[in-house]
XYZ file of C-alpha atoms in Angstrom:
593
model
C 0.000 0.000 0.000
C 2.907 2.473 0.634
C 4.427 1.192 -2.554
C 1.589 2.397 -3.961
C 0.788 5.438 -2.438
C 4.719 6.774 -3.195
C 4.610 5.782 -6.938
C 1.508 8.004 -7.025
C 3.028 11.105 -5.452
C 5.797 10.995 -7.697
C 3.694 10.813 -10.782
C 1.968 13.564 -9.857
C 5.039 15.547 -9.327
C 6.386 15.053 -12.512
C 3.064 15.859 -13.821
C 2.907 19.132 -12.124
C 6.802 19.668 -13.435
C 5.507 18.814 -16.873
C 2.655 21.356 -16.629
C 4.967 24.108 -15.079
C 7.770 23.273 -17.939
C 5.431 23.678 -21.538
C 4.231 27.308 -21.141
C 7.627 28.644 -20.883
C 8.736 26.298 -23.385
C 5.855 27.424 -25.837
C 6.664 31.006 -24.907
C 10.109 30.515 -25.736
C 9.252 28.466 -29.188
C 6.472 31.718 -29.901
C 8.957 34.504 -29.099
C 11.570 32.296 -31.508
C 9.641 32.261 -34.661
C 7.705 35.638 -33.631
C 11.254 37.218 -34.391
C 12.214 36.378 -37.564
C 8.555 36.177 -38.479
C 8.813 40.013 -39.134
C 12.028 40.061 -40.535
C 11.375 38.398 -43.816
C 13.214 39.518 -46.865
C 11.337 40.187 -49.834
C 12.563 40.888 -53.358
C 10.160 41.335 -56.488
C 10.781 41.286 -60.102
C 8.459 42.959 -61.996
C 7.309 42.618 -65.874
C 4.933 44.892 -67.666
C 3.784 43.858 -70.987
C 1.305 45.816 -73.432
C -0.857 43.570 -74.920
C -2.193 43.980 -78.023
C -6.053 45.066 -77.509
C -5.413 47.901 -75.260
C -4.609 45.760 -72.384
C -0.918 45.964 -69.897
C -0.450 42.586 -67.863
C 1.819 43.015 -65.001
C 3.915 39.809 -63.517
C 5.381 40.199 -60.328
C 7.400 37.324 -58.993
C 8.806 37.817 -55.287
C 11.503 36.138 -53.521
C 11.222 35.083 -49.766
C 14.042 34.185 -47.665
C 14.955 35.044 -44.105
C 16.484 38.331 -43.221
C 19.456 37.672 -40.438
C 22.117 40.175 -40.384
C 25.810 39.103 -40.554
C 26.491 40.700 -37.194
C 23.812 38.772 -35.468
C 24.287 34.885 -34.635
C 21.787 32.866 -35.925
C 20.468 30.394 -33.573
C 19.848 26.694 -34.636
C 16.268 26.373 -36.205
C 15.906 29.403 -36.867
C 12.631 29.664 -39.160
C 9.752 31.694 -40.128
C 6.223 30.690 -40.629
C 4.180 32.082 -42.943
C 0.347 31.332 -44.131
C 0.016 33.979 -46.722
C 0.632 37.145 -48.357
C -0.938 40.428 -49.020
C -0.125 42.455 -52.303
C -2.148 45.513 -52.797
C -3.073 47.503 -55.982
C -3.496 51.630 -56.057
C -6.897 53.005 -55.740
C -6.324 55.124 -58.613
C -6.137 51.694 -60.803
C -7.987 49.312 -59.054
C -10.701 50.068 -61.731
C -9.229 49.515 -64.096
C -8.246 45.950 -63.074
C -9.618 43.282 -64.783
C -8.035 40.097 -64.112
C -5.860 38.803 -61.481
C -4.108 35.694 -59.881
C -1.541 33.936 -58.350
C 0.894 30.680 -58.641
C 3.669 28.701 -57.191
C 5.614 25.727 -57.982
C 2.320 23.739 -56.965
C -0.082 25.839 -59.067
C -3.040 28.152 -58.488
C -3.447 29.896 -55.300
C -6.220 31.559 -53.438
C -7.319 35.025 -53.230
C -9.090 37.109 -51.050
C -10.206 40.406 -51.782
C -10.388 42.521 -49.000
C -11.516 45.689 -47.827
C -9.607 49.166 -49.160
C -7.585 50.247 -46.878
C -5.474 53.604 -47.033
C -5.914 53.842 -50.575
C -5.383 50.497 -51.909
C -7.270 47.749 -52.798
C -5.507 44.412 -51.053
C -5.235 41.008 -52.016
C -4.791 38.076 -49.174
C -2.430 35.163 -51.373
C -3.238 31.985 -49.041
C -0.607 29.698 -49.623
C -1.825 25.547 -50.028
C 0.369 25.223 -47.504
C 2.639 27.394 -44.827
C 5.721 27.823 -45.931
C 9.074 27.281 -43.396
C 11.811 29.501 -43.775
C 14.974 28.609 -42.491
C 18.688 29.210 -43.083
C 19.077 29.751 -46.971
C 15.676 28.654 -48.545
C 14.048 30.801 -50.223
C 10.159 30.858 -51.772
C 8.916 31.997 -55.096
C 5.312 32.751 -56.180
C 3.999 35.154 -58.858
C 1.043 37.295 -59.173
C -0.435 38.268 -62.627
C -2.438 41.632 -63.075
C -4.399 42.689 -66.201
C -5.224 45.981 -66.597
C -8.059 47.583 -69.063
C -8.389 51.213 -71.017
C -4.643 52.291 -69.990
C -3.566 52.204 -73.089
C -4.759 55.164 -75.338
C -4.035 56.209 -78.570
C -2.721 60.056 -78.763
C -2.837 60.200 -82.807
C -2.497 58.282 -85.571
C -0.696 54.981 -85.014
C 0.809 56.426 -81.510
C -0.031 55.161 -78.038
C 0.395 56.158 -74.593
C 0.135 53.554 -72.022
C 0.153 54.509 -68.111
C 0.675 51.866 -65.040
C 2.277 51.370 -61.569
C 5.201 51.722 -61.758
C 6.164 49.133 -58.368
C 4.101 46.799 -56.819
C 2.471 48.245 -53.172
C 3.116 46.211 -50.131
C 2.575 46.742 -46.598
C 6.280 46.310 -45.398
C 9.298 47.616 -47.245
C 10.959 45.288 -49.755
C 14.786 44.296 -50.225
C 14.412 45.725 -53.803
C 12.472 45.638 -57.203
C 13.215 45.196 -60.760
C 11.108 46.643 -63.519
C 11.101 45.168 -66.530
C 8.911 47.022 -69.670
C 8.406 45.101 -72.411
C 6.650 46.830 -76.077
C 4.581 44.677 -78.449
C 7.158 42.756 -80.943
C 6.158 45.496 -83.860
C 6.515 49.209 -81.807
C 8.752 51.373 -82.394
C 9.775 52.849 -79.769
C 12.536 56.363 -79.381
C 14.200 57.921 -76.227
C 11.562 60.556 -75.911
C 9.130 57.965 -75.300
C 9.788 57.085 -72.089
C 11.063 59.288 -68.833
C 15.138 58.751 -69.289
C 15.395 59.420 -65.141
C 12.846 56.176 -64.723
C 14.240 54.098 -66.859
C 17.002 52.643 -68.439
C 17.247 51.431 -71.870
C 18.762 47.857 -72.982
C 18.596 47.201 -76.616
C 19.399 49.640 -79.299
C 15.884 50.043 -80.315
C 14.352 50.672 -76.843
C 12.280 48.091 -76.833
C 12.887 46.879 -73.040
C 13.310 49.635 -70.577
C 14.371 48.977 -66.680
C 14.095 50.340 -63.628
C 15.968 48.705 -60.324
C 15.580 50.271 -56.951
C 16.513 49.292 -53.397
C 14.962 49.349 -50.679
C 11.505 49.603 -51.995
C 9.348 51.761 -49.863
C 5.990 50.081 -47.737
C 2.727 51.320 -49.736
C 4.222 52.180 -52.913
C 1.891 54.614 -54.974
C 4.187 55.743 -58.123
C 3.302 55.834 -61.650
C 4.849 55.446 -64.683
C 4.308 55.979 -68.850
C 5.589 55.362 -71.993
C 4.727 56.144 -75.513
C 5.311 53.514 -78.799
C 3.946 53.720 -82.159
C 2.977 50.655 -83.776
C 1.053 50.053 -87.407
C -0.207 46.495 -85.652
C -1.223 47.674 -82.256
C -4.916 47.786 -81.753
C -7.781 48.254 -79.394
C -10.195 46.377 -78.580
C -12.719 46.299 -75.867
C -16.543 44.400 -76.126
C -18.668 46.548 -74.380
C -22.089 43.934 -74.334
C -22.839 40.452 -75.543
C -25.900 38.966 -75.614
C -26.571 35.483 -77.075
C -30.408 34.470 -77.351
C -30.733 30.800 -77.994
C -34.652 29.035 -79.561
C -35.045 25.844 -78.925
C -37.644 24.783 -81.736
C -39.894 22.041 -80.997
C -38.711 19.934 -83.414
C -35.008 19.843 -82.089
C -33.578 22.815 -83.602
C -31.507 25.318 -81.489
C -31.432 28.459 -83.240
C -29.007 30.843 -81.999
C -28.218 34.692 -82.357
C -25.224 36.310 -80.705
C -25.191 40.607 -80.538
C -21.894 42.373 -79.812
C -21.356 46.062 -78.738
C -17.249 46.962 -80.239
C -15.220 49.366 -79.465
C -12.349 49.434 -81.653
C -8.843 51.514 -82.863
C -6.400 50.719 -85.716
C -8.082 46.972 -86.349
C -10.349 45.787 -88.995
C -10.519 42.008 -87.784
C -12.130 40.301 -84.517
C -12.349 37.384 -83.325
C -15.286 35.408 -81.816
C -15.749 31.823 -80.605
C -18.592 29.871 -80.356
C -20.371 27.086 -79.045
C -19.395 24.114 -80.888
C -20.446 22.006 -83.741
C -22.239 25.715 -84.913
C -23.440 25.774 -88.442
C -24.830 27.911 -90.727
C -22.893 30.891 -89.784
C -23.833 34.403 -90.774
C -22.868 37.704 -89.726
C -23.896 41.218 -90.552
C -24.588 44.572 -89.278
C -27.092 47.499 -89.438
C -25.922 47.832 -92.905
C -26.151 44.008 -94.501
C -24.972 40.783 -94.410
C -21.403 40.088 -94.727
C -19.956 38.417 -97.605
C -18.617 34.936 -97.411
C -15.231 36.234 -97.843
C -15.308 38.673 -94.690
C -15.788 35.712 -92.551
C -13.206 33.018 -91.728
C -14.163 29.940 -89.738
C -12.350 27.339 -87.787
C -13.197 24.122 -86.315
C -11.547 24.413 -82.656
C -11.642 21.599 -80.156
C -14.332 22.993 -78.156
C -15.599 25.555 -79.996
C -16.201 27.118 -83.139
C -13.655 29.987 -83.737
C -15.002 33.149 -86.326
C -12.597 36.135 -87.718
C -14.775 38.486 -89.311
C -13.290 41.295 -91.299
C -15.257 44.384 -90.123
C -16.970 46.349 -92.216
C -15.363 50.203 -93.722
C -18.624 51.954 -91.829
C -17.953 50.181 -87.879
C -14.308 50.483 -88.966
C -14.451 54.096 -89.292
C -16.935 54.986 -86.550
C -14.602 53.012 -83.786
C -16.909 50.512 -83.095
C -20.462 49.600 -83.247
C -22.980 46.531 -83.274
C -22.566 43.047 -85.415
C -24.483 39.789 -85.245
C -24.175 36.551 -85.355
C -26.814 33.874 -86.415
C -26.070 30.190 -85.867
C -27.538 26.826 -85.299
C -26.458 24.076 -83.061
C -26.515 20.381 -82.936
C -29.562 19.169 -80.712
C -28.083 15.720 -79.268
C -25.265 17.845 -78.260
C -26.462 20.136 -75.618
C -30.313 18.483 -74.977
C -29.692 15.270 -73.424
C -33.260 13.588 -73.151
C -34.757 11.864 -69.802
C -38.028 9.388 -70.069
C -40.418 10.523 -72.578
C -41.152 14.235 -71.981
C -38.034 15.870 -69.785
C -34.658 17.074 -71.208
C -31.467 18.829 -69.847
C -29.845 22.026 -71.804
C -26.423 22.277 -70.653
C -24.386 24.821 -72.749
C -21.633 27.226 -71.591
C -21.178 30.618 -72.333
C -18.433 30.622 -74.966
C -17.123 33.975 -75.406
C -14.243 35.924 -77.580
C -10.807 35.432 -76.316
C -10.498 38.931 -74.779
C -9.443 39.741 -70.941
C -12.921 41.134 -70.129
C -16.055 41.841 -71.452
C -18.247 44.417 -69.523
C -21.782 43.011 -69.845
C -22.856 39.798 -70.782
C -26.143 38.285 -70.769
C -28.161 34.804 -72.325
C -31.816 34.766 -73.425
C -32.719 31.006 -73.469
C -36.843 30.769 -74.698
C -38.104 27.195 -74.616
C -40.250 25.134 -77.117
C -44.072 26.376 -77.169
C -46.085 24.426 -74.677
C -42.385 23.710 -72.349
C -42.215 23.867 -69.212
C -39.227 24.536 -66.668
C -38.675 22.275 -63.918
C -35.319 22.918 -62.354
C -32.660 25.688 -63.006
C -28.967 25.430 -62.207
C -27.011 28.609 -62.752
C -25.833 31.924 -61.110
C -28.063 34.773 -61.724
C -30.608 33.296 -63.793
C -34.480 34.431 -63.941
C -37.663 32.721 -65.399
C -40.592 34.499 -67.477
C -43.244 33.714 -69.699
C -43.400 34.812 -73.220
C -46.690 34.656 -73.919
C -49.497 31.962 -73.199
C -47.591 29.025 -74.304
C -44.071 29.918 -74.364
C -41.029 30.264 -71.302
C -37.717 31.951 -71.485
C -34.649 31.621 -68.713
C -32.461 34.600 -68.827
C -29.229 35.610 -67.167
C -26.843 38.301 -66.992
C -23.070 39.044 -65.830
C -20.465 41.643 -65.552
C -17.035 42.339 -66.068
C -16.934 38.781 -67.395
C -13.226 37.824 -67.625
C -11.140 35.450 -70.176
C -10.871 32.122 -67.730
C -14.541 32.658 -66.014
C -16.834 29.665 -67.199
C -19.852 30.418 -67.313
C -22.505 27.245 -67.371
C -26.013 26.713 -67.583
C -28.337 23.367 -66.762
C -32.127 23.817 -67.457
C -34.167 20.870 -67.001
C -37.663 20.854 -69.021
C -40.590 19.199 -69.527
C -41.988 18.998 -72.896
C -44.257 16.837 -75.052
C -43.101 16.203 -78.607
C -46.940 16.027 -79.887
C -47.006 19.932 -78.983
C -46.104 20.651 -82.075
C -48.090 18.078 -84.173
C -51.140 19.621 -81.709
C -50.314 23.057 -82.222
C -51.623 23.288 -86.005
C -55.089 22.197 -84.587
C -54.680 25.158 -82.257
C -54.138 27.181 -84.929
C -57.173 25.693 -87.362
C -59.536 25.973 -84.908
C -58.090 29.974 -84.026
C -58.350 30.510 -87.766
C -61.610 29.112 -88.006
C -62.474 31.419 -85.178
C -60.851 34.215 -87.284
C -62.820 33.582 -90.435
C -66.334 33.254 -88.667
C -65.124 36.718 -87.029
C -64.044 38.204 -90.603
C -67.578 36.903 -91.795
C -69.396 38.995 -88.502
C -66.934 42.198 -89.060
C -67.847 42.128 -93.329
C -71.435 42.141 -92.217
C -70.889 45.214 -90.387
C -68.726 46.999 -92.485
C -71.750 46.852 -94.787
C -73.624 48.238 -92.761
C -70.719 51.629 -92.064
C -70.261 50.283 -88.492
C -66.786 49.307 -88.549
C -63.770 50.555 -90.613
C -61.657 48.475 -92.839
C -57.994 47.722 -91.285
C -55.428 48.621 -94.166
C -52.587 45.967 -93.769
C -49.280 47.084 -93.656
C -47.616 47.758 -97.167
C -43.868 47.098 -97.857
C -41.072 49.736 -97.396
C -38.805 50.410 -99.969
C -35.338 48.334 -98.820
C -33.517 51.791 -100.009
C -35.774 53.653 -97.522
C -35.008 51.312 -94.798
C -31.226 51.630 -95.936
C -30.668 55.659 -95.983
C -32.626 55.284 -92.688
C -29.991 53.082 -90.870
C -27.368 54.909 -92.163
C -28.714 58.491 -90.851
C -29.488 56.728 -87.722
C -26.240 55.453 -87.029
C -24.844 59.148 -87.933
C -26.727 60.507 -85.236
C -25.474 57.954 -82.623
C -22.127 58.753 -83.861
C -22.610 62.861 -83.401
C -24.336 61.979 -80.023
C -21.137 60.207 -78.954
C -18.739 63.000 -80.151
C -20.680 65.172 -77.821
C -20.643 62.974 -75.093
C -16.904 62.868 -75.860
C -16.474 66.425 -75.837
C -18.507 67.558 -72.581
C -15.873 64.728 -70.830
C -12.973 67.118 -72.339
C -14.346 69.846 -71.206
C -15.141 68.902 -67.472
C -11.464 67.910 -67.578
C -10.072 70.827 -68.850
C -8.447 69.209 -71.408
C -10.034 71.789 -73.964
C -10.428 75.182 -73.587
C -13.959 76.669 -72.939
C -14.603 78.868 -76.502
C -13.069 75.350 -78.352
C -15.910 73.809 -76.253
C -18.220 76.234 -77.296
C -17.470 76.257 -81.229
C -17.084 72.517 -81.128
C -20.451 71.919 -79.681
C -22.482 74.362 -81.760
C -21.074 72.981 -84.696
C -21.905 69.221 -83.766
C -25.246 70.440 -82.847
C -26.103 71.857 -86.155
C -24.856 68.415 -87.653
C -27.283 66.804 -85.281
C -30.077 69.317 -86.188
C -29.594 68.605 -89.793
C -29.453 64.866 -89.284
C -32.519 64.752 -86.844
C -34.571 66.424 -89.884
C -33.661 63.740 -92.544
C -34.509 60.851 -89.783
C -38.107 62.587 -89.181
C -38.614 62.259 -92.985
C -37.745 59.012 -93.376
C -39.155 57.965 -89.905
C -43.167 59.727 -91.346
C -42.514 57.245 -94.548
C -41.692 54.390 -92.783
C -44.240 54.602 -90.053
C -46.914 55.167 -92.957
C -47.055 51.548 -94.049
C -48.292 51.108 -90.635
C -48.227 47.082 -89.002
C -45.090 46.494 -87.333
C -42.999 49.289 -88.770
C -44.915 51.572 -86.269
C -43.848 49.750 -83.744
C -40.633 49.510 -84.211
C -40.369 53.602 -84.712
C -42.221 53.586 -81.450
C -39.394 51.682 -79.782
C -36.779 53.804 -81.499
C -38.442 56.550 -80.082
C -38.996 55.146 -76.521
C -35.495 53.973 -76.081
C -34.319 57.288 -77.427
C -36.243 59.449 -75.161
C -35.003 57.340 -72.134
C -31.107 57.914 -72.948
C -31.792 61.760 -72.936
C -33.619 61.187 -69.468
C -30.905 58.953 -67.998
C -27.923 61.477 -68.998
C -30.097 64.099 -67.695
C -30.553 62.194 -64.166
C -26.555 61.915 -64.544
C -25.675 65.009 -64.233
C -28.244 66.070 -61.681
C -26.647 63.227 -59.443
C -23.228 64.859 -60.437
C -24.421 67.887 -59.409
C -25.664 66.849 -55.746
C -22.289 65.272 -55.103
C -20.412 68.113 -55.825
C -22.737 70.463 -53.480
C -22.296 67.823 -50.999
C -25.944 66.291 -50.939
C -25.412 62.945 -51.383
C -22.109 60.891 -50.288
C -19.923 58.770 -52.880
C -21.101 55.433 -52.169
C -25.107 56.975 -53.425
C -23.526 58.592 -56.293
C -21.934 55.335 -57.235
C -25.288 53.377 -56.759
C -27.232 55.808 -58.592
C -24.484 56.288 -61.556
C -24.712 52.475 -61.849
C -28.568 52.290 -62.091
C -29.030 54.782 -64.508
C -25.937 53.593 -66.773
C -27.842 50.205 -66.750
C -30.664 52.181 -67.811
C -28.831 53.327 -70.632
C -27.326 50.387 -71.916
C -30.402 48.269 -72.500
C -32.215 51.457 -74.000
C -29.386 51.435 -76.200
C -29.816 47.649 -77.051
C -33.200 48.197 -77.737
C -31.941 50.638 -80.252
C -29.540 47.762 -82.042
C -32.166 45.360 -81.956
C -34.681 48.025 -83.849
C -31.918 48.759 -86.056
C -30.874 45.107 -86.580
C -34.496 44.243 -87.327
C -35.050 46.991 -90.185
C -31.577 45.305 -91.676
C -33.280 42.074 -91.924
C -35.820 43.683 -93.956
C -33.167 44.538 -96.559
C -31.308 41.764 -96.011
């Protein structure tokens, strides 16, 4: 029993030593790695590239290794522990960022956005796993940026591209390399660049550095440089919208609209879904010749280089469309006898971003929808008989996949059924007809005169002055930005703006003329000049609400964040009035077509 009793005492002594021991041991082990864990030595080496399109992509790989001064001793195990890394980007560019990410030697990392902070927008790199420093290792990752409409062209076949000059981080950095690199075809001269920036290492300028050491904590410096280039373009899709028919017969019918904006470039390319057919393209001015169009069998898609017409060319941009079919048994897979799954991405040009992108899906008459698997998508009826899922995104970028799954039920005797539908409706129309000739003899009723056909070179001069006006409208636009800049002076303002008004004036008149012709053969033709009208109407309402909003914000009414909200709205506002506009205009082009 005292055997027992002493082997007990001493185990709880040495339990009590144990417990007294691993505080000071984990204090010790914490106050270890908490001192090197702040003394990590980074070094960066940045690339900046200008990217044909209008966009700059910025690499920045960094180097971490411990930082233990000769004069101190470095204790064995040494290490620091580390979980994950912020970067930030400026304020004054995080707008114009449309892409980023980050890699190591095991592949794709994780990013969190967070809050701005100080005037930066920060990005949390979470490593797959922490990374141990110790003695002489060292760790590489690299972050990619891509940055949109900082690239501009000053005149001619000349551009001026502005970016960051370092990348901003919250602690100071060993050093940093800048490396600029100019598209393979610029030509590039020592007045092109600032000579106390950079440093020039080929005889034709063509890569420019910049080295400095230490690198200051929350870098904020920019940077330029000019290059002319007969190659370089820009290119920037403002809107896509694809609207997809399913036919109830198994035919997918498909119809893709772009918005373009576009400098020194006559050629695009577009991809679509694949196994498309029956390709066509045109604009508010006709179809394009077989010759304009090139097209490619990919993989997984369908790849399209269309040769632009002189008019879209000329203007800078503008609206094209593409009309398509699609291979039933590839995107409806059937379940039982009356449900079936579309799944079809979103295939998209090969460009870093597109602002606005949206997909009109309507369903076979007499469909139903039973289950919906997407982000942002929204149900409607078209009709009595008829569905349509639709869905839209922004800022959409190059490597965002975009799917959608709608499960349906239909019956394939719909459309045998249908035609009876319609017999017995025209039945019902001819016994009316019968009823409505009786009256008409007797002067109660009115004949309807049906609609009679517009001349296509009506239709044609109409389009054309149309588009004119859009074009003047947008020089205006583009001059009242100027002028809030003070990039021009006021009486330039002044001149410029009276004379593009009396353009407009002019131009208004002939669309008036041919707008009273058109809407004279009546039937659908008045409603489309309706719409035109409508949709007009509301842009000159939505600037107008612009600049009131503008105008609160600078008297101090309303704070940024509102200004923001409401700029957004009523730019949202704008854009589908102006699609409403394309499809108007895209609609009298079939006519002519």
């Amino acid at each position: 029993m005292g055997c027992k009793y002493r082997s007990l005492v001493i185990h709880l002594l040495l339990f009590s030593l144990i417990i007294l021991y691993l505080p000071t041991s984990i204090i010790q082990a914490e106050n270890n790695s908490a001192q090197y864990y702040g003394r990590v030595s980074v070094g960066v080496e940045r690339r900046v590239e200008f990217l044909s399109g209008g966009y700059i992509r910025i690499n920045d790989t960094f180097t971490l290794s411990l930082n233990i001064s000769e004069s101190e001793s470095q204790p064995t195990g040494a290490t620091a522990y580390l979980t994950d890394y912020t970067v930030g980007v400026p304020k004054n560019y995080s707008n114009n960022l449309v892409y980023y990410s980050a890699h190591d030697f095991r592949g794709e990392m994780l990013i969190t956005a967070l809050e701005d902070e100080g005037g930066f927008l920060w990005l949390k790199l979470s490593f797959p796993e922490p990374i141990t420093l110790a003695g002489d290792g060292i760790y590489n990752f690299t972050v990619t940026y891509v940055f949109s409409d900082m690239i501009r062209r000053e005149a001619g076949r000349v551009f001026r591209a502005e970016f960051p000059l370092y990348p901003s981080l919250r602690e100071e950095a060993a050093y940093c390399n800048v490396t600029v690199v100019f598209p393979s075809a610029a030509s590039v001269s020592e007045s092109d660049y600032p000579s106390d920036v950079f440093i020039n290492k080929t005889s034709d300028n063509r890569i420019l550095c910049n080295s400095t050491s230490p690198l200051m904590a929350y870098a904020n410096i920019s940077s330029w440089a000019r290059f002319s280039s007969t190659t370089f373009s820009l290119l920037k899709f403002l809107n896509m919208r694809r609207e997809i028919n399913i036919e109830g017969w198994g035919k997918i019918s498909v119809t893709d609209f772009y918005e373009i904006s576009v400098v020194n470039n006559n050629v695009i390319g577009l991809n679509l879904p694949s196994g498309a057919s029956g390709i066509v393209v045109y604009d508010a001015y006709g179809q394009y010749e077989k010759s304009n169009i090139i097209i490619s069998e990919m993989e997984d898609s369908v790849s399209v280089k269309v040769i632009l017409g002189e008019k879209l060319t000329d203007y800078g941009g503008g609206r094209i469309a593409v009309s398509y079919t699609l291979p039933f048994w590839k995107y409806i897979v059937r379940e039982g006898w009356q449900n079936y799954i579309l799944n079809i991405n979103l295939t998209k040009p090969d460009e870093w971003v597109i602002d606005h992108a949206s997909i009109i899906i309507v369903l076979p008459e007499g469909a139903s929808i039973i289950q919906e698997n997407g982000v942002n998508l929204a149900s409607s009826k078209v009709g009595l008989f008829q569905e349509r899922v639709a869905a839209e995104y922004y800022r959409v970028t190059r490597y965002q996949s975009l799917g959608l799954s709608i499960k349906y039920q239909y019956m394939i005797l719909w459309a045998a059924f249908r035609p009876t539908l319609l017999a017995s409706a025209i039945a019902g129309i001819i016994g009316l007809a019968a009823i409505t000739v009786r009256f008409m003899r007797l002067g109660r009723v009115r004949a309807v005169i049906p609609a009679a056909h517009v001349p296509p070179e009506t239709l044609k001069r109409f389009i054309e002055t149309y588009e004119e006006k859009i074009r003047i409208i947008s020089e205006i636009d583009s001059l009242d930005q100027q002028s809030r800049r003070g990039k021009i002076s006021r009486r330039h303002y002044r001149l410029q703006r009276r004379l593009l008004e009396e353009r407009l004036s002019n131009i208004q008149k002939g669309i008036n003329e041919l707008k009273a012709d058109i809407e004279s053969a009546g039937g659908h033709y008045t409603d489309l000049m309706r719409r035109l009208e409508a949709a007009s109407a509301n842009i000159e309402t939505v600037k107008r609400s612009i600049a009131e909003v503008e105008i609160r914000y600078a008297r101090g009414e309303i704070s940024a964040e509102t200004r923001r909200r409401l700029i957004e709205e009523y730019e949202r506002r704008k854009r589908e009035s102006e699609i409403e506009i394309d499809d108007v205009l895209l609609s009298l082009k079939e006519e002519i077509s």
